[in-house]
Short mmCIF file of C-alpha atoms in Angstrom, two decimals:
data_model
loop_
_atom_site.label_atom_id
_atom_site.label_comp_id
_atom_site.label_asym_id
_atom_site.label_seq_id
_atom_site.Cartn_x
_atom_site.Cartn_y
_atom_site.Cartn_z
CA MET Z 180 107.24 111.90 78.70
CA ALA Z 181 109.36 109.40 80.85
CA GLU Z 182 109.06 106.87 78.61
CA ILE Z 183 106.22 108.81 76.77
CA LYS Z 184 109.45 108.29 74.48
CA ALA Z 185 111.16 105.35 75.27
CA ASP Z 186 114.77 105.35 74.01
CA ILE Z 187 114.86 104.64 70.16
CA ALA Z 188 118.04 102.38 71.06
CA LEU Z 189 115.94 100.10 72.96
CA ASP Z 190 114.28 98.81 69.79
CA HIS Z 191 111.38 97.04 71.14
CA ARG Z 192 110.98 94.11 68.75
CA LEU Z 193 108.36 91.76 67.48
CA THR Z 194 107.77 89.73 64.38
CA ILE Z 195 105.18 90.02 61.67
CA ALA Z 196 104.62 86.39 60.55
CA GLU Z 197 103.17 85.77 57.16
CA VAL Z 198 100.82 82.89 58.32
CA THR Z 199 97.13 83.67 58.87
CA ASP Z 200 96.80 81.77 61.92
CA ILE Z 201 97.80 83.94 64.91
CA SER Z 202 98.49 81.04 67.31
CA ALA Z 203 101.11 79.92 64.77
CA GLN Z 204 102.92 83.14 64.91
CA LYS Z 205 106.09 83.78 66.84
CA PRO Z 206 107.62 87.22 67.61
CA ASP Z 207 110.94 87.82 66.15
CA PRO Z 208 113.22 90.15 68.22
CA LYS Z 209 114.55 91.78 65.21
CA ILE Z 210 111.28 93.58 64.16
CA ARG Z 211 110.21 96.70 66.13
CA VAL Z 212 106.90 96.75 68.35
CA ALA Z 213 105.31 99.52 66.15
CA SER Z 214 102.09 99.53 68.27
CA LEU Z 215 104.07 100.83 71.16
CA ASP Z 216 104.96 103.99 69.26
CA ILE Z 217 101.42 104.31 67.77
CA TYR Z 218 99.81 103.73 71.26
CA ARG Z 219 102.08 106.63 72.74
CA GLY Z 220 101.35 108.84 69.71
CA LEU Z 221 97.54 108.26 70.13
CA THR Z 222 97.79 109.30 73.72
CA VAL Z 223 99.58 112.49 72.78
CA ALA Z 224 96.95 113.17 70.13
CA LEU Z 225 94.31 112.55 72.60
CA MET Z 226 95.75 115.14 74.96
CA ILE Z 227 95.98 117.86 72.12
CA LEU Z 228 92.44 117.12 71.19
CA VAL Z 229 90.86 117.33 74.50
CA ASP Z 230 92.91 120.33 75.68
CA ASP Z 231 92.36 122.56 72.63
CA ALA Z 232 88.85 121.37 71.55
CA GLY Z 233 87.42 120.53 75.00
CA GLY Z 234 86.39 124.07 75.60
CA GLU Z 235 84.01 123.86 72.69
CA TRP Z 236 83.16 120.20 73.22
CA PRO Z 237 82.85 119.69 77.15
CA LYS Z 238 81.76 116.10 76.76
CA ILE Z 239 85.20 115.15 75.59
CA GLY Z 240 86.92 117.38 78.35
CA HIS Z 241 87.43 116.43 82.04
CA ALA Z 242 84.28 115.48 83.90
CA PRO Z 243 83.55 118.18 86.46
CA TRP Z 244 83.63 115.61 89.26
CA ASN Z 245 82.37 112.01 89.24
CA GLY Z 246 82.34 110.18 85.74
CA CYS Z 247 84.79 109.66 82.95
CA ASN Z 248 84.96 111.62 79.61
CA LEU Z 249 87.44 111.15 76.95
CA ALA Z 250 89.91 113.56 78.47
CA ASP Z 251 90.01 111.52 81.72
CA PHE Z 252 91.45 108.51 79.89
CA VAL Z 253 94.58 110.51 78.75
CA MET Z 254 96.72 110.39 81.93
CA PRO Z 255 96.06 106.74 82.82
CA PHE Z 256 97.06 105.80 79.21
CA PHE Z 257 100.20 107.69 79.60
CA LEU Z 258 100.98 106.01 82.77
CA PHE Z 259 100.11 102.57 81.37
CA ILE Z 260 102.53 103.07 78.40
CA VAL Z 261 105.21 104.13 80.70
CA GLY Z 262 104.73 101.11 82.73
CA MET Z 263 104.77 99.00 79.67
CA ALA Z 264 108.00 100.35 78.38
CA ILE Z 265 109.67 99.79 81.49
CA PRO Z 266 110.38 96.03 81.26
CA LEU Z 267 111.63 96.62 77.82
CA ALA Z 268 114.17 99.26 78.93
CA PHE Z 269 115.46 97.01 81.66
CA LYS Z 270 115.32 93.79 79.92
CA ARG Z 271 118.95 93.34 80.53
CA ILE Z 272 120.46 95.07 83.69
CA THR Z 273 124.17 94.86 83.45
CA SER Z 274 124.74 97.27 86.39
CA ARG Z 275 122.06 98.04 88.93
CA HIS Z 276 124.02 101.14 90.17
CA HIS Z 277 124.00 102.45 86.62
CA ALA Z 278 120.14 101.72 85.97
CA VAL Z 279 119.38 103.47 89.15
CA LYS Z 280 121.33 106.59 88.39
CA ARG Z 281 119.53 106.48 84.79
CA VAL Z 282 116.12 106.44 86.34
CA ILE Z 283 117.11 109.12 88.82
CA VAL Z 284 118.44 111.49 86.13
CA ARG Z 285 115.32 110.91 83.88
CA THR Z 286 113.04 111.84 86.75
CA LEU Z 287 114.89 114.90 87.64
CA LYS Z 288 114.59 116.01 83.87
CA LEU Z 289 110.74 115.30 84.09
CA LEU Z 290 110.29 117.32 87.18
CA PHE Z 291 112.39 120.32 85.75
CA TRP Z 292 110.19 120.22 82.59
CA GLY Z 293 106.97 119.75 84.50
CA ILE Z 294 107.46 122.77 86.74
CA MET Z 295 108.79 124.92 83.90
CA LEU Z 296 105.62 124.14 81.75
CA GLN Z 297 102.87 123.85 84.25
CA GLY Z 298 104.24 125.43 87.39
CA GLY Z 299 103.10 128.80 85.98
CA PHE Z 300 106.27 130.10 84.40
CA SER Z 301 104.84 129.61 80.85
CA HIS Z 302 101.89 131.45 79.89
CA ALA Z 303 101.62 130.13 76.35
CA PRO Z 304 99.95 130.10 73.85
CA ASP Z 305 97.54 132.98 74.55
CA LYS Z 306 99.61 135.24 76.94
CA LEU Z 307 102.94 136.66 75.57
CA THR Z 308 104.50 136.76 79.02
CA TYR Z 309 106.57 134.47 81.16
CA GLY Z 310 107.50 134.31 84.85
CA VAL Z 311 105.82 133.03 88.09
CA ASP Z 312 105.41 134.35 91.51
CA MET Z 313 107.12 131.73 93.78
CA LYS Z 314 104.64 132.15 96.39
CA LYS Z 315 102.02 130.71 93.95
CA ILE Z 316 104.05 128.29 91.66
CA ARG Z 317 102.32 124.91 91.06
CA TRP Z 318 104.31 122.15 92.22
CA CYS Z 319 102.31 119.25 90.67
CA GLY Z 320 101.28 118.58 87.18
CA ILE Z 321 101.25 115.96 84.49
CA LEU Z 322 104.98 115.33 84.14
CA GLN Z 323 105.39 115.36 87.77
CA ARG Z 324 103.04 112.75 88.26
CA ILE Z 325 104.66 110.71 85.41
CA ALA Z 326 108.00 111.34 87.07
CA PHE Z 327 106.89 109.94 90.44
CA ALA Z 328 105.18 106.89 88.91
CA TYR Z 329 108.03 106.35 86.78
CA LEU Z 330 110.63 106.42 89.52
CA VAL Z 331 108.59 104.17 91.99
CA VAL Z 332 108.00 101.58 89.27
CA ALA Z 333 111.30 101.63 87.64
CA LEU Z 334 113.02 101.26 90.76
CA MET Z 335 110.73 98.47 91.76
CA GLU Z 336 111.54 96.65 88.56
CA ILE Z 337 115.37 97.03 88.89
CA PHE Z 338 115.39 95.83 92.71
CA THR Z 339 112.81 92.90 92.03
CA LYS Z 340 114.21 91.78 88.75
CA LYS Z 341 115.89 88.33 88.93
CA LYS Z 342 117.69 86.20 86.54
CA GLN Z 343 114.86 84.55 84.47
CA THR Z 344 114.72 81.88 81.88
CA ARG Z 345 113.56 82.90 78.52
CA GLU Z 346 110.57 80.46 78.78
CA LEU Z 347 107.74 80.90 81.28
CA PRO Z 348 106.87 77.98 83.45
CA PRO Z 349 103.58 76.45 82.55
CA GLY Z 350 100.41 77.90 83.86
CA TRP Z 351 98.06 80.90 83.56
CA LEU Z 352 99.37 82.34 86.76
CA SER Z 353 103.03 81.89 86.08
CA ILE Z 354 103.53 85.37 84.66
CA TYR Z 355 101.97 86.87 88.05
CA LYS Z 356 104.08 84.63 90.04
CA LEU Z 357 107.29 85.93 88.30
CA TYR Z 358 106.82 89.20 89.72
CA SER Z 359 104.70 88.55 92.77
CA SER Z 360 106.58 91.04 94.67
CA GLN Z 361 105.49 94.00 92.31
CA TRP Z 362 101.75 92.84 92.93
CA LEU Z 363 102.29 92.81 96.59
CA MET Z 364 103.69 96.37 96.21
CA GLY Z 365 100.57 97.35 94.37
CA ALA Z 366 98.22 95.98 97.04
CA CYS Z 367 100.13 97.86 99.65
CA ILE Z 368 99.76 100.99 97.78
CA LEU Z 369 95.94 100.18 97.37
CA VAL Z 370 95.50 99.70 101.19
CA ILE Z 371 97.47 102.81 102.01
CA TYR Z 372 95.39 104.88 99.60
CA LEU Z 373 91.95 103.43 100.82
CA ALA Z 374 92.99 103.73 104.44
CA VAL Z 375 94.00 107.51 104.05
CA ILE Z 376 90.92 108.54 101.79
CA TYR Z 377 88.38 107.02 104.03
CA GLY Z 378 90.06 107.34 107.41
CA THR Z 379 91.46 110.74 107.33
CA TYR Z 380 89.44 113.41 109.01
CA VAL Z 381 88.80 116.64 107.17
CA PRO Z 382 88.23 119.83 109.31
CA HIS Z 383 86.80 123.05 108.21
CA TRP Z 384 89.10 125.17 106.04
CA GLN Z 385 89.72 128.61 104.56
CA PHE Z 386 90.82 130.15 101.22
CA THR Z 387 91.44 133.34 99.77
CA VAL Z 388 90.50 134.00 96.13
CA ASN Z 389 93.47 134.84 94.22
CA ASP Z 390 91.79 135.60 90.70
CA ARG Z 391 92.21 139.16 90.04
CA ASP Z 392 89.48 138.89 87.24
CA SER Z 393 87.09 137.58 89.97
CA ALA Z 394 84.38 140.07 91.65
CA ASP Z 395 85.58 138.22 94.90
CA TYR Z 396 89.19 138.85 94.60
CA GLY Z 397 90.93 138.98 97.94
CA LYS Z 398 87.88 137.73 100.01
CA VAL Z 399 88.18 134.78 102.25
CA PHE Z 400 85.60 132.00 102.31
CA THR Z 401 85.21 129.15 104.90
CA VAL Z 402 84.24 125.74 103.76
CA GLU Z 403 82.69 123.80 106.38
CA CYS Z 404 83.67 119.92 106.52
CA ALA Z 405 84.58 118.22 110.10
CA VAL Z 406 83.70 114.90 108.25
CA ARG Z 407 85.47 111.59 107.58
CA GLY Z 408 85.60 109.46 104.45
CA LYS Z 409 83.77 111.80 102.15
CA LEU Z 410 84.38 111.84 98.18
CA ASN Z 411 82.62 115.24 97.35
CA PRO Z 412 84.52 118.13 96.18
CA PRO Z 413 85.01 120.20 99.35
CA CYS Z 414 85.62 117.73 101.96
CA ASN Z 415 87.89 114.78 100.57
CA ALA Z 416 91.26 113.60 101.97
CA VAL Z 417 92.89 114.23 98.67
CA GLY Z 418 92.37 118.06 98.80
CA PHE Z 419 93.14 118.21 102.49
CA ILE Z 420 96.39 116.45 102.19
CA ASP Z 421 97.47 118.80 99.25
CA ARG Z 422 96.37 122.12 101.26
CA GLU Z 423 98.36 120.90 104.20
CA ILE Z 424 101.40 119.72 102.57
CA LEU Z 425 101.76 121.68 99.18
CA GLY Z 426 99.87 124.85 100.42
CA ILE Z 427 96.61 126.15 98.95
CA ASN Z 428 98.35 128.84 97.00
CA HIS Z 429 100.53 126.24 95.04
CA MET Z 430 97.50 124.15 93.70
CA TYR Z 431 95.58 124.33 90.62
CA GLN Z 432 93.50 127.45 90.44
CA HIS Z 433 90.99 126.28 87.66
CA PRO Z 434 89.72 122.91 88.55
CA ALA Z 435 87.18 121.05 86.62
CA TRP Z 436 84.54 121.13 89.33
CA LYS Z 437 83.89 124.87 88.54
CA ARG Z 438 82.08 123.53 85.49
CA SER Z 439 79.68 121.40 87.67
CA GLU Z 440 75.94 121.99 87.97
CA ALA Z 441 76.49 122.97 91.72
CA CYS Z 442 78.72 125.90 90.57
CA THR Z 443 77.33 127.25 87.06
CA GLU Z 444 74.16 127.21 85.39
CA ASN Z 445 76.11 126.70 81.91
CA SER Z 446 77.40 123.27 83.03
CA PRO Z 447 79.17 121.32 81.48
CA TYR Z 448 80.55 124.49 79.96
CA GLU Z 449 82.21 127.17 81.86
CA GLY Z 450 80.29 130.04 83.07
CA PRO Z 451 79.59 132.53 85.69
CA PHE Z 452 78.82 130.96 89.08
CA ARG Z 453 75.46 130.72 90.41
CA THR Z 454 74.32 133.25 92.97
CA SER Z 455 73.72 130.22 95.22
CA ALA Z 456 77.06 128.54 94.33
CA PRO Z 457 78.79 126.95 97.28
CA SER Z 458 81.95 128.74 98.38
CA TRP Z 459 84.31 125.90 97.47
CA CYS Z 460 83.38 126.54 93.76
CA LYS Z 461 85.77 129.38 93.98
CA ALA Z 462 88.50 127.35 95.59
CA PRO Z 463 91.60 125.74 94.05
CA PHE Z 464 92.19 121.93 93.98
CA GLU Z 465 95.10 119.88 92.62
CA PRO Z 466 94.05 116.98 90.08
CA GLU Z 467 97.71 115.61 90.15
CA GLY Z 468 98.29 115.90 94.01
CA ILE Z 469 100.15 113.76 96.35
CA LEU Z 470 97.37 111.16 97.50
CA SER Z 471 96.02 110.82 93.93
CA SER Z 472 99.63 110.36 92.47
CA ILE Z 473 100.28 107.48 94.87
CA SER Z 474 97.02 105.95 93.58
CA ALA Z 475 98.16 106.48 90.06
CA VAL Z 476 101.34 104.46 90.58
CA LEU Z 477 98.71 101.39 90.16
CA SER Z 478 98.20 102.25 86.55
CA THR Z 479 101.91 102.12 85.94
CA ILE Z 480 102.16 98.78 87.74
CA ILE Z 481 99.44 97.25 85.36
CA GLY Z 482 101.30 98.71 82.45
CA VAL Z 483 104.59 97.02 83.69
CA HIS Z 484 102.72 93.66 83.93
CA PHE Z 485 101.53 94.21 80.38
CA GLY Z 486 105.24 94.68 79.43
CA HIS Z 487 106.24 91.60 81.12
CA VAL Z 488 103.73 89.66 79.15
CA LEU Z 489 105.37 91.31 75.89
CA VAL Z 490 108.79 90.13 77.10
CA TYR Z 491 107.94 86.63 78.36
CA MET Z 492 105.22 85.28 76.19
CA ARG Z 493 106.32 84.21 72.77
CA GLY Z 494 103.06 83.73 70.61
CA HIS Z 495 100.68 86.61 69.43
CA ALA Z 496 97.70 84.64 70.61
CA ALA Z 497 99.00 83.97 74.08
CA ARG Z 498 99.65 87.65 74.34
CA LEU Z 499 96.39 89.02 73.12
CA LYS Z 500 94.38 86.41 75.03
CA HIS Z 501 96.26 87.36 78.28
CA TRP Z 502 95.80 91.08 77.58
CA ILE Z 503 92.11 91.09 76.47
CA VAL Z 504 90.85 88.80 79.34
CA MET Z 505 92.73 91.17 81.90
CA GLY Z 506 91.59 94.34 80.21
CA PHE Z 507 87.85 93.16 80.23
CA ALA Z 508 88.36 91.84 83.86
CA LEU Z 509 89.61 95.39 85.04
CA LEU Z 510 87.04 97.15 82.88
CA ILE Z 511 83.97 95.24 84.20
CA SER Z 512 85.35 95.46 87.86
CA GLY Z 513 85.65 99.24 87.70
CA LEU Z 514 82.22 99.58 86.16
CA VAL Z 515 80.64 97.49 88.96
CA LEU Z 516 82.27 99.40 91.67
CA HIS Z 517 80.97 102.64 90.14
CA PHE Z 518 77.48 101.64 89.34
CA THR Z 519 76.92 99.94 92.71
CA HIS Z 520 78.03 103.20 94.34
CA ALA Z 521 80.80 101.43 96.18
CA ILE Z 522 83.64 103.64 94.74
CA PRO Z 523 82.71 106.40 92.19
CA LEU Z 524 84.72 106.77 88.86
CA ASN Z 525 86.82 110.11 89.70
CA LYS Z 526 89.83 111.37 87.89
CA GLN Z 527 90.43 113.94 90.37
CA LEU Z 528 90.56 111.54 93.42
CA TYR Z 529 92.11 108.75 91.23
CA THR Z 530 89.85 106.20 92.74
CA PHE Z 531 90.31 102.65 92.47
CA SER Z 532 87.32 102.11 90.20
CA TYR Z 533 88.89 104.72 87.89
CA VAL Z 534 92.13 102.85 87.95
CA CYS Z 535 90.52 99.68 86.80
CA VAL Z 536 88.12 101.12 84.10
CA THR Z 537 90.92 103.41 82.44
CA SER Z 538 93.51 100.61 82.69
CA GLY Z 539 91.19 98.07 81.16
CA ALA Z 540 90.38 100.44 78.52
CA ALA Z 541 94.10 101.00 77.93
CA ALA Z 542 94.69 97.32 77.81
CA LEU Z 543 91.99 96.92 75.09
CA VAL Z 544 92.99 99.97 73.20
CA PHE Z 545 96.59 98.54 73.06
CA SER Z 546 95.43 94.99 72.14
CA SER Z 547 93.53 96.32 69.24
CA ILE Z 548 96.41 98.40 67.88
CA TYR Z 549 98.84 95.37 68.37
CA ALA Z 550 96.57 93.20 66.50
CA LEU Z 551 96.01 95.64 63.52
CA VAL Z 552 99.67 96.83 63.32
CA ASP Z 553 102.03 94.13 64.55
CA ILE Z 554 99.97 91.22 63.43
CA TRP Z 555 97.98 92.25 60.41
CA GLY Z 556 100.36 94.77 59.10
CA TRP Z 557 98.30 98.05 58.90
CA LYS Z 558 101.18 100.22 60.16
CA CYS Z 559 100.92 102.81 57.33
CA VAL Z 560 97.21 103.65 58.37
CA PHE Z 561 98.52 104.99 61.64
CA GLN Z 562 101.91 106.33 60.50
CA PRO Z 563 101.40 109.97 61.78
CA LEU Z 564 100.58 108.49 65.19
CA ALA Z 565 103.73 106.31 64.89
CA TRP Z 566 105.77 109.34 64.29
CA ILE Z 567 104.43 111.41 67.10
CA GLY Z 568 104.94 108.51 69.47
CA MET Z 569 108.66 108.37 68.39
CA ASN Z 570 109.09 111.96 69.23
CA ALA Z 571 106.48 112.28 71.81
CA MET Z 572 108.27 114.67 74.28
CA LEU Z 573 108.71 117.25 71.60
CA VAL Z 574 105.11 117.09 70.49
CA TYR Z 575 103.83 117.18 74.01
CA VAL Z 576 105.90 120.49 74.65
CA MET Z 577 105.33 121.99 71.44
CA ALA Z 578 101.63 121.26 70.78
CA ALA Z 579 100.13 120.04 73.96
CA GLU Z 580 101.46 122.69 76.14
CA GLY Z 581 101.26 125.43 73.43
CA ILE Z 582 105.00 126.54 73.17
CA PHE Z 583 104.91 126.62 69.54
CA ALA Z 584 101.56 128.30 69.30
CA GLY Z 585 102.89 130.90 71.85
CA PHE Z 586 105.87 131.55 69.69
CA ILE Z 587 103.87 132.06 66.56
CA ASN Z 588 101.42 134.29 68.45
CA GLY Z 589 104.28 136.46 69.43
CA TRP Z 590 104.54 137.74 65.86
CA TYR Z 591 101.18 139.88 65.46
CA TYR Z 592 100.07 142.71 63.29
CA ASN Z 593 98.81 145.72 64.98
CA ASP Z 594 96.83 143.56 67.86
CA PRO Z 595 97.93 140.50 69.90
CA HIS Z 596 94.92 138.67 68.64
CA ASN Z 597 95.68 139.22 64.95
CA THR Z 598 98.09 136.38 64.45
CA LEU Z 599 98.63 133.62 61.87
CA ILE Z 600 97.20 131.20 64.20
CA TYR Z 601 93.88 133.11 64.81
CA TRP Z 602 93.80 133.87 61.08
CA ILE Z 603 93.83 130.30 60.13
CA GLN Z 604 91.15 129.36 62.88
CA LYS Z 605 88.80 132.09 61.61
CA HIS Z 606 89.05 132.15 58.01
CA ILE Z 607 90.09 128.43 57.02
CA PHE Z 608 88.12 126.53 59.58
CA ILE Z 609 85.45 128.55 61.52
CA GLY Z 610 84.52 130.58 58.55
CA VAL Z 611 84.31 127.72 56.15
CA TRP Z 612 82.04 125.53 58.32
CA HIS Z 613 80.25 128.60 59.74
CA SER Z 614 80.57 126.95 63.28
CA GLN Z 615 82.84 127.84 65.94
CA ARG Z 616 82.50 124.36 67.44
CA VAL Z 617 83.14 122.35 64.29
CA GLY Z 618 85.89 124.72 63.05
CA ILE Z 619 87.87 124.47 66.29
CA LEU Z 620 87.55 120.68 66.14
CA LEU Z 621 88.72 120.39 62.67
CA TYR Z 622 91.57 122.87 63.39
CA VAL Z 623 92.87 120.78 66.27
CA ILE Z 624 92.66 117.63 64.08
CA PHE Z 625 94.24 119.10 60.94
CA ALA Z 626 96.29 122.15 61.88
CA GLU Z 627 97.66 120.50 65.21
CA ILE Z 628 97.49 116.81 65.40
CA LEU Z 629 98.10 115.94 61.70
CA PHE Z 630 100.54 118.90 61.33
CA TRP Z 631 102.69 117.72 64.19
CA GLY Z 632 102.44 114.27 62.94
CA MET Z 633 103.95 115.44 59.73
CA VAL Z 634 106.81 117.47 61.51
CA ALA Z 635 107.62 114.40 63.84
CA GLY Z 636 107.74 112.37 60.60
CA ILE Z 637 110.29 114.88 59.08
CA PHE Z 638 112.23 114.71 62.34
CA HIS Z 639 112.23 110.94 62.19
CA ARG Z 640 113.76 110.98 58.75
CA LEU Z 641 116.41 113.19 59.87
CA GLY Z 642 116.97 110.90 63.01
CA ILE Z 643 116.11 113.81 65.36
CA TYR Z 644 114.45 112.81 68.58
CA TRP Z 645 113.94 114.65 72.04
CA LYS Z 646 115.03 111.95 74.70
CA LEU Z 647 114.83 112.28 78.28
#
């Protein structure tokens, strides 16, 4: 995605020293940093897993509201690696004008693909139709959020970058002082987000049910709010701003809150609404909306800092120490905010505690991969993920967005549900294990993630990459 796939030509480099003392190892710019590709590939694989197996395993799907399940780590992990790749991509800026043009072009490409894939035009993989009513097109989505974060942070990197010496000044805080303006920008974003989310007055609002399969299709409901500073599903400032600016018909029609206990007795699974379910259960909500996307920029800024560590710090031990300490600090801070009920973990609102917990987790996961792969040389264990990471845009579009599965499902025999994919699921996985849940999970792991790892490996051998 923007840097879900960083340019192959950038060749992120590092050394794998032969000594056993990590503190004595010095990175060599002639060897590629494999952990970046593997981490990127792991994130794409997680997205495929939670999207395609989350229906059968709701505990790995998105939390209905407050909380943080496995799926809720995917977006921040993407934004983190986008940010981490930026200092490497703009390590040497020969022309600021050319760099800005490159950023804008890549942003426009991401926006185009985001609207094409998640705006409603593509109905893959289950429906063999295409097209969207422009009165109901969804303007926001995963790639759109990544495009926005990439644009803001890449421009920030270009315009705040100075001619630096190759060696950092001594001191623990020197890496922070080097780019203090970026941290100031992050602080401003946080203050604006908190001021808006807690200070905005949310009035009563109405919506019309547009789901043709619903018994309430065409009915108009009123949601009573008239409050300020609430973080509950119906009356938060995030939803209010999206309804006012985007328009309620252009928001996501199947929010995760429909699986909440307030809405369905089958929670955390999907199911029919309770007879006593509040009206907002039937309403749309945009999980990649405007205000939450502003907060999401913080995840990318943190990723940029980790990229700066990779560029400026020369020893493996120094890098790992910095990453791990900061990762634990972020993780603990976020958990404290959540469990003291100061700021809840919430992916839909992209709260500050959520930024801290997911960024801390991203830091620790990346540090682990870095140690295993780039220091200890265990790259072969993670090779399929490395291949996916090198061709992340291809795998995201074809697998995570279901374009390839939709193409295969277009060739059916007698009935649209009698396709090769359905046959493999039923007879090779579900039938063998006599379990829908286990069968679907194994299908996703082996027939999707591992399959696309092998396909990406073939493309890597042929030198074929989908770049933005």
